[in-house]
Amino acid sequence: ANGDKCVVVERSDGKRWRFEKTSIEFELQCDVESLKAWLDGISDQQMPGLLTLLSGEVGDRGANLKEKEKERDSLRGEEDYDYFGLNGENCSDKDIERAYRKKSTQLHPDKGGDEAAFNAMREKYDQIKKLRGENKRKEGGGGSIKWDPNSRESMLEAHSELREQLVWITKHLTDVQRELEELQLRNTVRRTIGWEPQAEMQPSVAQ
């Protein structure tokens, strides 16, 4: 009724069992003993319903995490790309190397440049390379978890893996959201400080 996802399992006696958002929140917050008692009370016939709900939630939260990471990474690297005169969304690795070599030639201490400025430039370059490497690793993604509905052992193993993923994703989603908000604030401040209003148009004077 409230739009939250749920999975309904019909038992052999005709009664129905609902797994919904409260089941997910319980899985995230319960201790080991409570979790064991919870699983012991779920029959083999009902277990696929819980696994289906958890699997869907892992997929949804995982997709949300990727979107937040993408937005965060865009803001995280924006200043560094700007420094090299690059657009992070469409520049290639060769573009980065070319821009780095140009800056390196300008700032290298052996060529009369300032060592502190050169080191700061090198740090920005390393951050860009690290960020692009992280993004490439994320593109691989992960495979879906499968289980045998006729084997309780298989279903319990799948449950353990799904719950572990859900806990990890939920924690990192919170961390990424916090970092994203901090970056958005810093970006707003940076743009505000760096913004220079154009000279106001002077009204023409009638001759």
PDB file of C-alpha atoms in Angstrom:
ATOM      1  CA  ALA A   1       0.000   0.000   0.000  1.00  0.00           C
ATOM      2  CA  ASN A   2       2.886   2.386   0.743  1.00  0.00           C
ATOM      3  CA  GLY A   3       4.840   1.479  -2.394  1.00  0.00           C
ATOM      4  CA  ASP A   4       7.545  -0.554  -0.631  1.00  0.00           C
ATOM      5  CA  LYS A   5       8.621  -3.774  -2.296  1.00  0.00           C
ATOM      6  CA  CYS A   6       7.571  -7.076  -0.803  1.00  0.00           C
ATOM      7  CA  VAL A   7       7.700 -10.758  -1.718  1.00  0.00           C
ATOM      8  CA  VAL A   8       4.749 -13.014  -0.965  1.00  0.00           C
ATOM      9  CA  VAL A   9       5.243 -16.774  -0.558  1.00  0.00           C
ATOM     10  CA  GLU A  10       2.281 -19.140  -0.491  1.00  0.00           C
ATOM     11  CA  ARG A  11       2.836 -22.007   1.901  1.00  0.00           C
ATOM     12  CA  SER A  12       1.680 -25.580   1.401  1.00  0.00           C
ATOM     13  CA  ASP A  13      -1.241 -25.030   3.786  1.00  0.00           C
ATOM     14  CA  GLY A  14      -2.522 -22.178   1.622  1.00  0.00           C
ATOM     15  CA  LYS A  15      -1.436 -19.418   3.993  1.00  0.00           C
ATOM     16  CA  ARG A  16       0.772 -16.618   2.758  1.00  0.00           C
ATOM     17  CA  TRP A  17       4.004 -15.246   4.163  1.00  0.00           C
ATOM     18  CA  ARG A  18       5.108 -11.708   3.379  1.00  0.00           C
ATOM     19  CA  PHE A  19       8.705 -10.553   3.337  1.00  0.00           C
ATOM     20  CA  GLU A  20       8.896  -6.766   3.147  1.00  0.00           C
ATOM     21  CA  LYS A  21      11.009  -3.745   4.103  1.00  0.00           C
ATOM     22  CA  THR A  22      10.810  -4.546   7.813  1.00  0.00           C
ATOM     23  CA  SER A  23      12.547  -7.857   7.043  1.00  0.00           C
ATOM     24  CA  ILE A  24      15.429  -5.984   5.406  1.00  0.00           C
ATOM     25  CA  GLU A  25      15.787  -3.537   8.289  1.00  0.00           C
ATOM     26  CA  PHE A  26      15.772  -6.425  10.756  1.00  0.00           C
ATOM     27  CA  GLU A  27      18.515  -8.195   8.795  1.00  0.00           C
ATOM     28  CA  LEU A  28      20.658  -5.052   8.935  1.00  0.00           C
ATOM     29  CA  GLN A  29      20.205  -4.366  12.643  1.00  0.00           C
ATOM     30  CA  CYS A  30      19.859  -7.723  14.419  1.00  0.00           C
ATOM     31  CA  ASP A  31      22.589  -9.491  16.376  1.00  0.00           C
ATOM     32  CA  VAL A  32      23.890 -12.994  15.637  1.00  0.00           C
ATOM     33  CA  GLU A  33      21.548 -14.818  18.027  1.00  0.00           C
ATOM     34  CA  SER A  34      18.464 -12.970  16.797  1.00  0.00           C
ATOM     35  CA  LEU A  35      19.436 -13.670  13.195  1.00  0.00           C
ATOM     36  CA  LYS A  36      19.825 -17.391  13.899  1.00  0.00           C
ATOM     37  CA  ALA A  37      16.431 -17.546  15.610  1.00  0.00           C
ATOM     38  CA  TRP A  38      14.897 -15.624  12.685  1.00  0.00           C
ATOM     39  CA  LEU A  39      16.313 -18.025  10.100  1.00  0.00           C
ATOM     40  CA  ASP A  40      15.396 -21.102  12.144  1.00  0.00           C
ATOM     41  CA  GLY A  41      11.781 -19.935  12.035  1.00  0.00           C
ATOM     42  CA  ILE A  42      11.729 -19.690   8.234  1.00  0.00           C
ATOM     43  CA  SER A  43      10.856 -22.909   6.438  1.00  0.00           C
ATOM     44  CA  ASP A  44      12.577 -24.201   3.306  1.00  0.00           C
ATOM     45  CA  GLN A  45       9.468 -23.283   1.340  1.00  0.00           C
ATOM     46  CA  GLN A  46       9.534 -19.707   2.627  1.00  0.00           C
ATOM     47  CA  MET A  47      13.284 -19.115   2.348  1.00  0.00           C
ATOM     48  CA  PRO A  48      13.339 -18.361  -1.426  1.00  0.00           C
ATOM     49  CA  GLY A  49      10.993 -15.447  -0.740  1.00  0.00           C
ATOM     50  CA  LEU A  50      13.437 -13.867   1.702  1.00  0.00           C
ATOM     51  CA  LEU A  51      16.356 -14.470  -0.658  1.00  0.00           C
ATOM     52  CA  THR A  52      14.457 -12.897  -3.546  1.00  0.00           C
ATOM     53  CA  LEU A  53      13.732  -9.811  -1.449  1.00  0.00           C
ATOM     54  CA  LEU A  54      17.350  -9.508  -0.293  1.00  0.00           C
ATOM     55  CA  SER A  55      18.669 -10.032  -3.812  1.00  0.00           C
ATOM     56  CA  GLY A  56      16.430  -7.272  -5.162  1.00  0.00           C
ATOM     57  CA  GLU A  57      17.472  -4.906  -2.382  1.00  0.00           C
ATOM     58  CA  VAL A  58      21.160  -5.613  -2.994  1.00  0.00           C
ATOM     59  CA  GLY A  59      20.622  -4.786  -6.667  1.00  0.00           C
ATOM     60  CA  ASP A  60      18.718  -1.570  -5.946  1.00  0.00           C
ATOM     61  CA  ARG A  61      21.103  -0.277  -3.303  1.00  0.00           C
ATOM     62  CA  GLY A  62      24.094  -1.330  -5.386  1.00  0.00           C
ATOM     63  CA  ALA A  63      22.797   0.662  -8.362  1.00  0.00           C
ATOM     64  CA  ASN A  64      22.179   3.647  -6.094  1.00  0.00           C
ATOM     65  CA  LEU A  65      25.713   3.345  -4.719  1.00  0.00           C
ATOM     66  CA  LYS A  66      27.196   3.376  -8.226  1.00  0.00           C
ATOM     67  CA  GLU A  67      25.254   6.515  -9.112  1.00  0.00           C
ATOM     68  CA  LYS A  68      26.389   8.259  -5.932  1.00  0.00           C
ATOM     69  CA  GLU A  69      29.991   7.175  -6.535  1.00  0.00           C
ATOM     70  CA  LYS A  70      29.841   8.493 -10.086  1.00  0.00           C
ATOM     71  CA  GLU A  71      28.556  11.853  -8.878  1.00  0.00           C
ATOM     72  CA  ARG A  72      31.135  11.965  -6.089  1.00  0.00           C
ATOM     73  CA  ASP A  73      34.002  11.054  -8.399  1.00  0.00           C
ATOM     74  CA  SER A  74      32.961  13.755 -10.833  1.00  0.00           C
ATOM     75  CA  LEU A  75      33.162  16.389  -8.104  1.00  0.00           C
ATOM     76  CA  ARG A  76      36.283  14.877  -6.546  1.00  0.00           C
ATOM     77  CA  GLY A  77      38.252  15.154  -9.761  1.00  0.00           C
ATOM     78  CA  GLU A  78      36.775  18.377 -11.099  1.00  0.00           C
ATOM     79  CA  GLU A  79      39.372  20.668  -9.532  1.00  0.00           C
ATOM     80  CA  ASP A  80      42.245  18.454 -10.667  1.00  0.00           C
ATOM     81  CA  TYR A  81      40.971  18.243 -14.246  1.00  0.00           C
ATOM     82  CA  ASP A  82      40.401  22.000 -14.297  1.00  0.00           C
ATOM     83  CA  TYR A  83      43.994  22.531 -13.218  1.00  0.00           C
ATOM     84  CA  PHE A  84      45.231  20.701 -16.322  1.00  0.00           C
ATOM     85  CA  GLY A  85      42.658  22.384 -18.563  1.00  0.00           C
ATOM     86  CA  LEU A  86      40.802  19.110 -19.157  1.00  0.00           C
ATOM     87  CA  ASN A  87      37.204  17.948 -19.138  1.00  0.00           C
ATOM     88  CA  GLY A  88      37.071  14.803 -17.028  1.00  0.00           C
ATOM     89  CA  GLU A  89      34.014  13.420 -18.822  1.00  0.00           C
ATOM     90  CA  ASN A  90      35.500  13.207 -22.298  1.00  0.00           C
ATOM     91  CA  CYS A  91      39.294  13.379 -22.052  1.00  0.00           C
ATOM     92  CA  SER A  92      41.399  10.315 -22.829  1.00  0.00           C
ATOM     93  CA  ASP A  93      44.405   8.906 -20.992  1.00  0.00           C
ATOM     94  CA  LYS A  94      46.587  10.355 -23.758  1.00  0.00           C
ATOM     95  CA  ASP A  95      45.085  13.805 -23.167  1.00  0.00           C
ATOM     96  CA  ILE A  96      46.014  13.536 -19.502  1.00  0.00           C
ATOM     97  CA  GLU A  97      49.575  12.457 -20.261  1.00  0.00           C
ATOM     98  CA  ARG A  98      49.964  15.290 -22.754  1.00  0.00           C
ATOM     99  CA  ALA A  99      48.662  17.883 -20.282  1.00  0.00           C
ATOM    100  CA  TYR A 100      50.883  16.458 -17.543  1.00  0.00           C
ATOM    101  CA  ARG A 101      54.016  16.654 -19.690  1.00  0.00           C
ATOM    102  CA  LYS A 102      53.212  20.248 -20.594  1.00  0.00           C
ATOM    103  CA  LYS A 103      52.784  21.258 -16.956  1.00  0.00           C
ATOM    104  CA  SER A 104      55.834  19.259 -15.950  1.00  0.00           C
ATOM    105  CA  THR A 105      57.967  21.140 -18.458  1.00  0.00           C
ATOM    106  CA  GLN A 106      56.694  24.450 -17.130  1.00  0.00           C
ATOM    107  CA  LEU A 107      57.115  23.676 -13.425  1.00  0.00           C
ATOM    108  CA  HIS A 108      60.037  21.250 -13.165  1.00  0.00           C
ATOM    109  CA  PRO A 109      62.719  22.593 -10.764  1.00  0.00           C
ATOM    110  CA  ASP A 110      65.470  21.609 -13.212  1.00  0.00           C
ATOM    111  CA  LYS A 111      63.933  24.005 -15.704  1.00  0.00           C
ATOM    112  CA  GLY A 112      63.641  26.901 -13.285  1.00  0.00           C
ATOM    113  CA  GLY A 113      60.267  25.991 -11.834  1.00  0.00           C
ATOM    114  CA  ASP A 114      59.154  25.970  -8.204  1.00  0.00           C
ATOM    115  CA  GLU A 115      59.547  22.623  -6.438  1.00  0.00           C
ATOM    116  CA  ALA A 116      56.443  23.046  -4.260  1.00  0.00           C
ATOM    117  CA  ALA A 117      54.311  23.915  -7.284  1.00  0.00           C
ATOM    118  CA  PHE A 118      55.736  20.946  -9.180  1.00  0.00           C
ATOM    119  CA  ASN A 119      54.949  18.552  -6.306  1.00  0.00           C
ATOM    120  CA  ALA A 120      51.405  19.923  -6.036  1.00  0.00           C
ATOM    121  CA  MET A 121      50.949  19.403  -9.775  1.00  0.00           C
ATOM    122  CA  ARG A 122      52.275  15.856  -9.510  1.00  0.00           C
ATOM    123  CA  GLU A 123      49.830  15.121  -6.681  1.00  0.00           C
ATOM    124  CA  LYS A 124      46.894  16.288  -8.802  1.00  0.00           C
ATOM    125  CA  TYR A 125      48.086  14.081 -11.652  1.00  0.00           C
ATOM    126  CA  ASP A 126      48.381  11.057  -9.341  1.00  0.00           C
ATOM    127  CA  GLN A 127      44.877  11.684  -7.990  1.00  0.00           C
ATOM    128  CA  ILE A 128      43.435  11.719 -11.504  1.00  0.00           C
ATOM    129  CA  LYS A 129      45.209   8.469 -12.404  1.00  0.00           C
ATOM    130  CA  LYS A 130      44.011   6.826  -9.206  1.00  0.00           C
ATOM    131  CA  LEU A 131      40.447   7.973  -9.769  1.00  0.00           C
ATOM    132  CA  ARG A 132      40.369   6.697 -13.343  1.00  0.00           C
ATOM    133  CA  GLY A 133      41.807   3.371 -12.215  1.00  0.00           C
ATOM    134  CA  GLU A 134      39.091   3.002  -9.577  1.00  0.00           C
ATOM    135  CA  ASN A 135      36.380   3.746 -12.128  1.00  0.00           C
ATOM    136  CA  LYS A 136      37.694   1.096 -14.532  1.00  0.00           C
ATOM    137  CA  ARG A 137      37.674  -1.535 -11.774  1.00  0.00           C
ATOM    138  CA  LYS A 138      34.075  -0.671 -10.923  1.00  0.00           C
ATOM    139  CA  GLU A 139      32.946  -1.340 -14.480  1.00  0.00           C
ATOM    140  CA  GLY A 140      33.384  -5.088 -13.951  1.00  0.00           C
ATOM    141  CA  GLY A 141      30.571  -5.284 -11.414  1.00  0.00           C
ATOM    142  CA  GLY A 142      29.667  -8.496  -9.665  1.00  0.00           C
ATOM    143  CA  GLY A 143      27.713 -11.605 -10.518  1.00  0.00           C
ATOM    144  CA  SER A 144      24.310 -12.442  -9.082  1.00  0.00           C
ATOM    145  CA  ILE A 145      24.051 -14.942  -6.244  1.00  0.00           C
ATOM    146  CA  LYS A 146      22.132 -18.124  -7.008  1.00  0.00           C
ATOM    147  CA  TRP A 147      20.742 -20.828  -4.753  1.00  0.00           C
ATOM    148  CA  ASP A 148      19.134 -24.258  -4.948  1.00  0.00           C
ATOM    149  CA  PRO A 149      15.547 -24.043  -3.594  1.00  0.00           C
ATOM    150  CA  ASN A 150      15.726 -27.756  -2.774  1.00  0.00           C
ATOM    151  CA  SER A 151      18.795 -27.372  -0.555  1.00  0.00           C
ATOM    152  CA  ARG A 152      18.590 -25.487   2.737  1.00  0.00           C
ATOM    153  CA  GLU A 153      22.385 -25.420   2.932  1.00  0.00           C
ATOM    154  CA  SER A 154      22.550 -23.717  -0.459  1.00  0.00           C
ATOM    155  CA  MET A 155      19.916 -21.180   0.570  1.00  0.00           C
ATOM    156  CA  LEU A 156      21.644 -20.405   3.869  1.00  0.00           C
ATOM    157  CA  GLU A 157      24.942 -19.853   2.043  1.00  0.00           C
ATOM    158  CA  ALA A 158      23.192 -17.522  -0.392  1.00  0.00           C
ATOM    159  CA  HIS A 159      21.562 -15.705   2.520  1.00  0.00           C
ATOM    160  CA  SER A 160      24.932 -15.187   4.207  1.00  0.00           C
ATOM    161  CA  GLU A 161      26.453 -13.758   1.018  1.00  0.00           C
ATOM    162  CA  LEU A 162      23.467 -11.520   0.274  1.00  0.00           C
ATOM    163  CA  ARG A 163      23.330 -10.169   3.807  1.00  0.00           C
ATOM    164  CA  GLU A 164      27.078  -9.498   3.772  1.00  0.00           C
ATOM    165  CA  GLN A 165      26.717  -7.581   0.510  1.00  0.00           C
ATOM    166  CA  LEU A 166      23.719  -5.651   1.814  1.00  0.00           C
ATOM    167  CA  VAL A 167      25.543  -4.598   4.988  1.00  0.00           C
ATOM    168  CA  TRP A 168      28.619  -3.531   2.997  1.00  0.00           C
ATOM    169  CA  ILE A 169      26.636  -1.590   0.389  1.00  0.00           C
ATOM    170  CA  THR A 170      24.512   0.142   3.019  1.00  0.00           C
ATOM    171  CA  LYS A 171      27.574   1.280   4.980  1.00  0.00           C
ATOM    172  CA  HIS A 172      29.401   2.523   1.904  1.00  0.00           C
ATOM    173  CA  LEU A 173      26.283   4.240   0.607  1.00  0.00           C
ATOM    174  CA  THR A 174      26.163   6.243   3.835  1.00  0.00           C
ATOM    175  CA  ASP A 175      29.885   7.079   3.606  1.00  0.00           C
ATOM    176  CA  VAL A 176      29.690   8.107  -0.054  1.00  0.00           C
ATOM    177  CA  GLN A 177      26.609  10.249   0.564  1.00  0.00           C
ATOM    178  CA  ARG A 178      28.410  12.061   3.389  1.00  0.00           C
ATOM    179  CA  GLU A 179      31.487  12.673   1.228  1.00  0.00           C
ATOM    180  CA  LEU A 180      29.310  13.785  -1.671  1.00  0.00           C
ATOM    181  CA  GLU A 181      27.575  16.393   0.475  1.00  0.00           C
ATOM    182  CA  GLU A 182      30.952  17.708   1.671  1.00  0.00           C
ATOM    183  CA  LEU A 183      32.244  17.918  -1.905  1.00  0.00           C
ATOM    184  CA  GLN A 184      29.098  19.695  -3.070  1.00  0.00           C
ATOM    185  CA  LEU A 185      29.546  22.271  -0.318  1.00  0.00           C
ATOM    186  CA  ARG A 186      33.231  22.767  -1.147  1.00  0.00           C
ATOM    187  CA  ASN A 187      32.417  23.067  -4.833  1.00  0.00           C
ATOM    188  CA  THR A 188      29.765  25.696  -4.121  1.00  0.00           C
ATOM    189  CA  VAL A 189      32.190  27.677  -1.964  1.00  0.00           C
ATOM    190  CA  ARG A 190      34.945  27.367  -4.583  1.00  0.00           C
ATOM    191  CA  ARG A 191      32.711  28.621  -7.361  1.00  0.00           C
ATOM    192  CA  THR A 192      31.370  31.435  -5.200  1.00  0.00           C
ATOM    193  CA  ILE A 193      34.843  32.633  -4.226  1.00  0.00           C
ATOM    194  CA  GLY A 194      36.163  32.269  -7.752  1.00  0.00           C
ATOM    195  CA  TRP A 195      33.196  34.011  -9.344  1.00  0.00           C
ATOM    196  CA  GLU A 196      33.898  37.526 -10.519  1.00  0.00           C
ATOM    197  CA  PRO A 197      30.880  39.589 -11.465  1.00  0.00           C
ATOM    198  CA  GLN A 198      31.068  41.325 -14.772  1.00  0.00           C
ATOM    199  CA  ALA A 199      31.038  45.091 -14.828  1.00  0.00           C
ATOM    200  CA  GLU A 200      27.519  46.389 -14.762  1.00  0.00           C
ATOM    201  CA  MET A 201      26.230  47.842 -17.962  1.00  0.00           C
ATOM    202  CA  GLN A 202      26.119  51.599 -17.674  1.00  0.00           C
ATOM    203  CA  PRO A 203      22.881  53.166 -18.823  1.00  0.00           C
ATOM    204  CA  SER A 204      23.235  55.154 -21.979  1.00  0.00           C
ATOM    205  CA  VAL A 205      22.954  58.879 -21.598  1.00  0.00           C
ATOM    206  CA  ALA A 206      20.635  60.638 -23.950  1.00  0.00           C
ATOM    207  CA  GLN A 207      22.404  63.216 -25.999  1.00  0.00           C
TER     208      GLN A 207
END
